[in-house]
XYZ file of C-alpha atoms in Angstrom:
545
model
C -153.068 220.947 7.056
C -156.131 221.854 5.879
C -157.808 220.053 3.010
C -159.622 223.157 1.899
C -159.558 224.407 -1.588
C -157.815 226.991 -2.711
C -159.474 228.191 -6.132
C -158.101 231.400 -9.002
C -160.598 233.146 -10.383
C -159.878 234.544 -13.908
C -162.314 237.216 -15.751
C -163.206 236.840 -19.560
C -164.570 239.788 -21.183
C -168.325 238.553 -20.050
C -167.675 238.480 -16.199
C -167.531 235.036 -15.990
C -165.836 233.606 -13.545
C -163.294 230.570 -13.591
C -162.419 228.853 -10.768
C -159.770 226.160 -10.686
C -159.055 224.338 -7.487
C -155.374 224.012 -6.716
C -156.344 220.834 -4.565
C -157.131 218.862 -7.117
C -154.261 219.789 -9.298
C -151.918 219.178 -6.375
C -153.996 215.421 -6.307
C -153.635 215.192 -10.213
C -150.417 216.456 -11.199
C -148.459 213.916 -12.685
C -145.174 215.044 -10.377
C -144.258 213.754 -6.877
C -145.326 216.516 -4.240
C -145.251 216.180 -0.237
C -145.740 219.069 2.878
C -143.231 218.520 5.604
C -143.150 219.912 8.911
C -139.785 218.984 11.453
C -138.750 216.146 8.237
C -142.564 214.467 8.602
C -144.689 214.179 5.777
C -148.169 215.609 6.641
C -149.526 215.193 3.496
C -148.042 213.522 0.092
C -150.132 213.463 -3.573
C -151.209 209.704 -5.235
C -148.024 210.666 -7.369
C -145.559 210.624 -4.676
C -146.904 207.323 -3.037
C -147.085 205.663 -6.332
C -143.295 206.588 -6.899
C -142.176 204.795 -3.574
C -144.461 202.060 -4.079
C -146.795 202.697 -0.975
C -150.963 202.784 -0.446
C -152.947 205.628 -0.144
C -152.609 207.096 3.038
C -149.766 204.844 4.418
C -147.007 207.705 4.233
C -149.293 210.579 6.236
C -147.272 211.512 9.421
C -144.592 209.129 8.537
C -140.759 210.299 9.143
C -138.749 210.983 5.626
C -135.897 208.377 6.688
C -138.187 205.413 5.482
C -136.513 207.185 2.253
C -133.013 207.268 3.076
C -130.911 204.206 2.754
C -129.034 204.465 6.140
C -129.001 206.733 9.118
C -126.031 208.247 8.438
C -127.340 209.739 5.114
C -130.673 211.004 6.859
C -128.390 212.896 9.493
C -126.204 214.309 7.296
C -129.153 215.711 4.621
C -130.959 216.823 7.620
C -128.075 219.005 8.370
C -127.417 220.037 5.325
C -130.707 221.263 4.221
C -131.580 222.757 7.883
C -128.648 225.102 7.972
C -129.292 225.975 4.299
C -132.515 227.545 4.886
C -131.256 229.727 7.236
C -130.017 231.162 4.376
C -132.542 230.871 1.392
C -135.524 229.867 1.178
C -135.275 227.113 -1.438
C -132.952 223.947 -1.422
C -132.655 221.470 -4.360
C -130.855 218.007 -4.403
C -129.996 215.181 -5.751
C -129.584 212.066 -4.074
C -130.530 208.043 -3.928
C -133.840 206.956 -2.157
C -135.477 203.797 -0.957
C -138.325 202.572 -2.227
C -140.837 200.510 0.454
C -139.452 197.386 -1.795
C -136.142 198.331 -0.993
C -135.065 199.012 -4.311
C -132.829 202.242 -5.279
C -133.799 205.103 -7.041
C -131.884 208.707 -7.603
C -134.205 211.595 -7.711
C -134.058 214.965 -7.911
C -135.798 216.990 -4.756
C -136.484 220.768 -4.904
C -137.894 222.512 -1.452
C -139.133 225.883 -0.309
C -140.316 227.107 2.942
C -143.637 228.011 3.039
C -142.860 230.996 4.933
C -139.548 232.357 5.646
C -141.057 234.261 8.366
C -142.834 231.323 10.198
C -140.856 228.269 10.115
C -143.638 226.437 11.542
C -145.849 225.881 8.673
C -143.298 223.593 7.123
C -142.110 223.387 3.406
C -142.939 221.848 -0.030
C -141.001 219.453 -1.791
C -141.147 218.048 -5.392
C -139.210 214.954 -6.078
C -138.271 213.845 -9.853
C -137.418 210.089 -10.456
C -133.932 210.515 -12.356
C -133.048 206.450 -12.205
C -133.631 206.508 -15.679
C -131.507 209.709 -16.493
C -128.731 208.073 -14.533
C -128.472 204.780 -16.287
C -128.274 206.949 -19.378
C -125.535 208.629 -18.020
C -123.578 205.453 -17.320
C -124.173 204.077 -20.596
C -122.465 207.460 -22.084
C -119.406 208.026 -20.231
C -117.490 208.828 -23.312
C -119.761 212.182 -23.366
C -119.857 212.712 -19.684
C -117.540 216.454 -19.886
C -120.391 217.142 -22.042
C -123.494 216.378 -19.860
C -121.547 218.462 -17.035
C -121.945 221.163 -18.929
C -125.065 220.851 -20.197
C -125.835 220.402 -16.471
C -124.426 223.320 -15.265
C -126.437 225.070 -17.916
C -129.595 223.882 -16.756
C -128.799 224.634 -13.135
C -127.648 228.249 -14.295
C -131.185 228.103 -16.348
C -133.139 226.788 -13.014
C -131.634 229.060 -10.752
C -132.514 232.121 -12.760
C -136.524 230.875 -13.136
C -135.974 230.140 -9.591
C -135.192 233.605 -8.621
C -138.037 234.913 -11.595
C -140.534 232.960 -9.830
C -139.432 233.832 -6.192
C -140.278 237.774 -7.411
C -143.454 236.871 -8.821
C -144.641 235.400 -5.733
C -143.118 237.848 -3.732
C -145.109 240.364 -5.901
C -148.187 238.503 -5.760
C -148.188 238.050 -1.515
C -147.890 241.755 -1.440
C -150.851 242.518 -3.751
C -153.148 239.368 -2.076
C -152.366 239.917 1.589
C -156.228 238.685 1.929
C -155.193 234.929 0.467
C -155.170 232.092 2.648
C -152.228 229.968 3.461
C -153.577 226.941 0.688
C -153.842 229.865 -1.733
C -150.516 230.699 -1.236
C -149.143 227.430 -1.226
C -150.442 225.666 -4.295
C -150.014 229.283 -6.270
C -145.979 229.058 -5.830
C -145.993 225.531 -6.524
C -147.151 225.443 -9.489
C -145.195 228.115 -10.805
C -142.069 226.852 -8.979
C -142.103 223.225 -10.948
C -139.656 222.639 -13.599
C -142.144 221.459 -16.205
C -144.430 222.865 -18.155
C -147.563 223.030 -16.998
C -151.155 224.317 -19.081
C -154.816 224.408 -17.372
C -157.097 224.469 -20.263
C -161.186 224.137 -21.200
C -162.550 221.245 -23.629
C -162.491 223.940 -26.272
C -158.882 224.789 -26.095
C -158.642 227.739 -23.982
C -155.516 227.903 -21.487
C -157.396 229.394 -18.589
C -153.695 229.288 -16.866
C -149.869 228.079 -17.385
C -146.719 228.252 -15.627
C -143.977 230.478 -16.710
C -142.215 227.220 -17.957
C -145.189 226.137 -20.531
C -144.995 229.841 -21.528
C -140.929 229.570 -22.642
C -141.661 226.382 -24.328
C -144.472 228.309 -26.042
C -142.466 231.499 -26.710
C -145.120 233.309 -24.875
C -143.252 237.174 -23.420
C -145.244 235.687 -20.373
C -147.904 233.127 -18.707
C -151.164 234.700 -19.851
C -154.616 232.734 -20.942
C -154.490 232.151 -24.752
C -156.135 230.005 -27.134
C -154.143 226.796 -28.309
C -155.386 227.922 -31.680
C -153.392 231.536 -31.499
C -149.993 230.045 -30.103
C -147.126 230.815 -32.766
C -146.696 226.810 -32.830
C -146.450 223.497 -35.040
C -146.566 219.908 -33.747
C -145.164 217.136 -34.977
C -145.215 213.131 -35.018
C -141.535 210.868 -34.891
C -141.840 210.775 -38.707
C -142.150 214.621 -39.539
C -145.973 214.414 -39.974
C -147.630 217.566 -38.812
C -150.559 217.387 -36.017
C -153.277 219.606 -36.639
C -154.351 221.921 -33.579
C -157.802 219.919 -33.082
C -156.001 216.839 -33.369
C -153.931 217.612 -30.272
C -153.996 214.411 -27.980
C -154.759 216.461 -24.829
C -157.826 218.027 -26.598
C -158.879 214.898 -27.991
C -162.500 213.993 -25.729
C -161.856 210.242 -26.389
C -158.218 210.604 -24.690
C -159.735 212.482 -21.937
C -161.838 210.234 -20.403
C -159.038 209.061 -18.055
C -155.764 210.762 -18.343
C -152.530 210.166 -21.048
C -149.179 209.602 -20.293
C -145.910 210.425 -21.995
C -146.849 210.746 -25.638
C -143.684 212.292 -27.394
C -144.197 214.934 -29.663
C -142.269 217.597 -31.326
C -143.040 221.390 -30.866
C -141.968 224.426 -33.470
C -141.874 228.227 -32.928
C -143.188 229.077 -36.097
C -140.779 232.557 -35.782
C -137.461 230.994 -33.880
C -138.064 227.780 -36.047
C -136.487 226.171 -32.628
C -137.707 222.795 -32.423
C -138.575 221.215 -29.117
C -139.188 217.473 -28.700
C -141.644 217.316 -25.492
C -143.356 214.520 -23.403
C -146.715 215.472 -22.378
C -149.102 213.873 -19.640
C -152.752 214.838 -18.933
C -155.270 214.722 -16.862
C -159.451 215.476 -16.729
C -160.590 217.318 -13.564
C -164.582 217.512 -13.108
C -165.597 220.499 -11.331
C -169.490 220.566 -10.763
C -170.965 221.226 -14.189
C -167.530 221.857 -15.645
C -164.264 220.120 -16.847
C -160.489 221.296 -16.984
C -157.591 219.415 -18.736
C -153.966 219.696 -16.767
C -151.073 218.807 -19.194
C -147.936 218.567 -18.110
C -145.009 219.136 -21.039
C -141.356 217.834 -20.038
C -138.545 219.057 -22.148
C -136.910 216.133 -23.735
C -134.918 217.359 -26.333
C -131.648 216.899 -25.195
C -132.357 213.397 -24.368
C -133.384 212.936 -28.229
C -130.534 214.683 -29.540
C -128.333 212.064 -27.530
C -130.686 209.260 -29.005
C -129.692 210.147 -32.594
C -125.861 210.733 -31.703
C -126.188 206.759 -30.597
C -127.826 206.349 -34.201
C -125.619 207.937 -36.172
C -122.905 206.322 -33.685
C -123.765 202.758 -34.731
C -124.842 203.740 -38.034
C -120.865 204.604 -38.679
C -119.643 201.422 -36.438
C -121.798 199.315 -39.295
C -120.192 201.252 -42.391
C -117.140 200.447 -40.854
C -117.717 197.113 -40.776
C -118.530 196.884 -44.274
C -115.518 198.326 -45.066
C -113.452 196.151 -43.115
C -115.455 193.239 -44.800
C -114.447 194.645 -48.315
C -110.733 194.968 -47.135
C -110.847 191.209 -46.262
C -112.642 190.220 -49.627
C -110.032 192.039 -51.272
C -107.228 190.937 -49.718
C -108.327 187.619 -50.707
C -109.593 188.281 -53.882
C -105.677 189.072 -54.223
C -104.456 185.973 -52.452
C -106.751 183.695 -54.869
C -106.341 185.551 -58.375
C -102.110 185.501 -57.924
C -101.427 182.397 -58.876
C -103.528 181.627 -61.827
C -102.011 185.165 -63.161
C -98.571 183.939 -62.835
C -99.432 180.660 -64.412
C -100.377 182.340 -67.091
C -97.912 184.776 -67.304
C -95.690 181.617 -67.667
C -97.385 180.149 -70.004
C -97.003 183.313 -72.402
C -93.528 183.887 -72.071
C -92.751 179.659 -73.184
C -95.530 180.891 -76.308
C -93.463 183.877 -76.922
C -90.207 181.672 -76.989
C -91.631 179.024 -79.319
C -92.821 182.010 -82.038
C -89.808 183.684 -81.577
C -88.209 180.224 -83.507
C -91.298 180.787 -85.959
C -91.194 183.305 -89.238
C -93.693 185.495 -90.406
C -95.495 185.978 -87.212
C -94.504 189.418 -86.263
C -97.970 190.578 -85.237
C -99.031 187.342 -83.322
C -95.552 187.836 -80.822
C -96.616 191.827 -80.866
C -99.870 191.070 -79.652
C -98.902 188.419 -77.308
C -96.209 190.828 -76.142
C -98.991 193.180 -75.491
C -101.208 190.252 -73.929
C -97.914 189.609 -71.199
C -97.299 193.133 -70.603
C -101.059 193.605 -69.347
C -101.017 190.659 -66.937
C -97.907 191.617 -65.511
C -99.786 195.316 -64.927
C -103.144 193.087 -63.794
C -100.700 191.424 -61.270
C -98.451 194.362 -59.950
C -102.355 195.631 -59.386
C -103.438 192.931 -57.477
C -100.220 193.061 -55.388
C -100.611 196.769 -54.528
C -104.102 196.043 -53.335
C -103.057 193.449 -50.748
C -100.604 195.548 -49.597
C -103.006 198.669 -49.752
C -105.679 196.740 -47.542
C -102.299 195.369 -45.124
C -101.769 198.953 -44.717
C -98.617 198.726 -45.922
C -96.647 202.265 -47.204
C -96.276 202.535 -50.905
C -93.347 201.745 -52.340
C -92.283 205.175 -54.282
C -89.693 205.745 -56.713
C -88.931 208.915 -58.480
C -91.103 209.138 -61.500
C -91.675 211.481 -64.527
C -95.225 212.690 -64.148
C -95.378 212.936 -67.744
C -94.640 209.296 -68.664
C -96.582 207.776 -65.782
C -99.809 209.896 -67.759
C -98.853 208.430 -71.329
C -98.309 204.983 -69.665
C -102.043 205.226 -68.283
C -103.552 206.547 -71.343
C -101.935 203.915 -73.494
C -103.251 201.066 -71.357
C -106.895 202.739 -71.853
C -106.710 202.945 -76.094
C -109.362 200.759 -76.585
C -111.966 201.919 -74.237
C -110.767 205.867 -75.427
C -111.586 204.046 -79.304
C -115.006 202.735 -77.757
C -116.284 205.831 -76.392
C -114.834 208.098 -79.577
C -113.438 210.304 -77.206
C -110.581 213.066 -78.447
C -108.082 213.368 -75.549
C -106.284 216.794 -74.837
C -102.673 216.461 -73.326
C -101.518 219.669 -71.497
C -98.635 218.033 -69.782
C -96.048 220.497 -67.897
C -92.687 220.776 -69.992
C -89.696 218.767 -68.457
C -91.407 218.758 -65.142
C -89.135 217.379 -62.131
C -89.612 213.918 -60.825
C -91.841 213.107 -58.295
C -91.571 210.273 -55.211
C -94.576 208.017 -55.880
C -95.840 204.513 -56.868
C -96.043 204.222 -60.049
C -98.907 201.433 -60.403
C -100.771 202.943 -57.226
C -100.837 206.638 -59.466
C -101.774 204.628 -62.664
C -104.846 203.226 -60.924
C -105.933 206.460 -59.968
C -105.444 208.131 -63.261
C -107.615 204.759 -65.018
C -109.950 205.477 -62.601
C -110.080 209.147 -63.056
C -110.170 208.782 -67.021
C -112.301 206.360 -67.284
C -115.281 208.040 -65.241
C -114.439 210.986 -67.258
C -115.323 209.010 -70.784
C -118.473 207.356 -69.268
C -119.830 210.727 -68.162
C -119.755 211.889 -71.836
C -121.351 208.775 -73.326
C -124.733 210.371 -75.297
C -122.913 213.203 -75.810
C -122.349 214.554 -79.752
C -118.537 213.336 -80.970
C -117.324 216.164 -81.244
C -117.988 217.496 -77.894
C -116.876 214.341 -76.363
C -113.046 215.797 -75.277
C -111.196 214.602 -72.394
C -108.316 216.791 -71.015
C -105.395 215.483 -68.859
C -102.916 217.899 -67.809
C -99.967 218.398 -64.881
C -98.254 221.557 -63.455
C -96.461 222.798 -60.225
C -98.960 224.287 -58.082
C -97.722 226.305 -54.298
C -94.534 227.613 -53.188
C -93.894 224.642 -51.721
C -93.606 223.084 -55.178
C -96.224 219.948 -55.023
C -97.124 218.260 -58.580
C -100.954 219.004 -59.807
C -102.303 216.537 -61.958
C -106.047 217.118 -63.432
C -108.633 215.312 -65.774
C -111.703 217.284 -67.172
C -114.308 215.864 -68.613
C -117.434 217.812 -70.615
C -119.804 215.637 -69.844
C -123.119 216.577 -67.629
C -121.540 217.204 -64.435
C -122.939 216.320 -60.963
C -126.086 217.676 -58.951
C -124.881 219.894 -55.754
C -126.133 217.240 -53.769
C -124.705 214.495 -55.442
C -121.503 216.403 -55.885
C -121.077 216.478 -51.846
C -121.071 213.064 -51.551
C -118.819 212.301 -54.328
C -116.107 210.245 -52.054
C -118.422 209.387 -50.247
C -118.065 205.207 -49.489
C -120.715 202.829 -51.213
C -121.944 206.225 -53.002
C -122.513 205.737 -56.683
C -124.309 208.042 -59.325
C -123.949 204.674 -62.117
C -126.412 202.036 -62.295
C -124.152 199.720 -61.357
C -121.591 201.243 -59.603
C -120.115 199.897 -56.187
C -119.003 203.295 -54.903
C -115.651 202.407 -53.711
C -113.394 203.101 -56.767
C -113.050 207.174 -55.753
C -112.927 206.148 -52.087
C -109.970 204.067 -53.094
C -108.219 206.861 -55.344
C -108.563 209.187 -52.628
C -106.857 206.606 -50.086
C -104.111 206.218 -52.488
C -103.498 210.141 -52.818
C -103.534 210.458 -49.388
C -100.992 207.798 -48.901
C -98.906 209.675 -50.993
C -99.348 212.779 -49.253
C -101.415 214.440 -51.419
C -104.727 215.745 -51.851
C -107.696 214.466 -53.872
C -110.744 216.974 -54.477
C -113.595 217.695 -57.618
C -115.202 220.384 -58.985
C -117.944 221.679 -61.207
C -116.732 223.133 -64.275
C -119.614 225.453 -65.381
C -123.017 224.357 -66.513
C -121.746 220.571 -67.549
C -117.891 218.681 -66.607
C -116.321 218.056 -64.155
C -112.784 218.273 -62.838
C -110.890 215.374 -60.924
C -107.337 216.989 -59.491
C -104.954 215.536 -56.875
C -101.669 216.693 -56.126
C -98.438 214.818 -54.701
C -95.754 216.443 -52.953
C -92.112 216.780 -54.538
């Protein structure tokens, strides 16, 4: 194989010729490349030697058998691609290779004949290390179906690109009959690479770019262009925009040697499509001229997988917090049960003694209310414990209007404290609804109290709480609603109102509405929220009859 240099000429407006050596591209490109003849490595670039752990020149004239884990795999692959080249010009496969130190790596190999009419010229092969991708696939077995679909799509896209490149190469071969063998070889290789490649001068003018780069940059064709004119915007991981003159591959401080695998975001200003790229570049010096070769690998899909993993981890963490809260609620219900029972017993004893004393009717009545509320608290704790243990609620046919009135009577103090007027719009003679009275009252407590607190700060005459019941739907579900005339919620907050741990109150825990929704859903109903005009909120839930 000859080591002469093939150059590509560009004509600018002043007639200046710019020559870029494809030999230099072969040596400096960050992709592993080799030239085979009869399965013998005639020549390879430094990246190829580094990939397999060999010293410079150590692989020259070596059989590719050194890369295979066994004689059987070497023979099988030889028969496979040998017959393939009888029908096609380009071969692509995914297989395990062995490095010099014996470690196994997975690679994608892409090969093409230099000249289908002259098989003695051999073939050019591009090798990409995909060991890390294999590891990710093993860890994400749950997403294997999605990955297979993506791989199929990528294969189809790659086939289209290869077909387009073959047509372009064929056109160039007809137009450049006088070009020598090396020019055709390196030019075809340059445009066959599955990664975006650009060659620029120090001022940032793109001298040449391959088709993959054009697709990434949103260009119709891979024509010379200035980075300043491309309709692109670049970002760091935190969303900070990178000015054009500060792009890593255009800063001279970074061009002393090379840059490797810098990750940046790129967005097309027209299509608004965001891509994540891994960028590597190397400086080429030709006499008194300098050129920068930059390689762009699309890592958008990998970033999406990483984001899905982050969200999955966050969701698991959130579920862990919920489980911890459930265990704490069960423990609290258990610990408070005994003191409440003792308080009820003492109050019952006091009531018996007061019955023997005259003139203490008001005290007896107050203690009766206290006893009633303690019994109610005990029922609530018992249902909390059952709710945490995922027991089905004990349902009894109940008059929903009476349930609403009883719940409201427990909040008389809150109604007076907030100076709220209550408007009851209850269905006349409603049918009985199967429900757990204590649990539904807890839902009503929460919704009513939230409504009263939402109207804090309004004039007294504007503090109006509307509570109603009605039958909806053909199936005959009972709907209960609680409507306030407060300041309402912002649209962003309204979308998150049922999320665990979300609260608009400074001292809120963000679990009240979540528990309410769980209670309603355990009854087979639904809890929903809507905004009322410019201000006010309406919570409503349904219960099947």
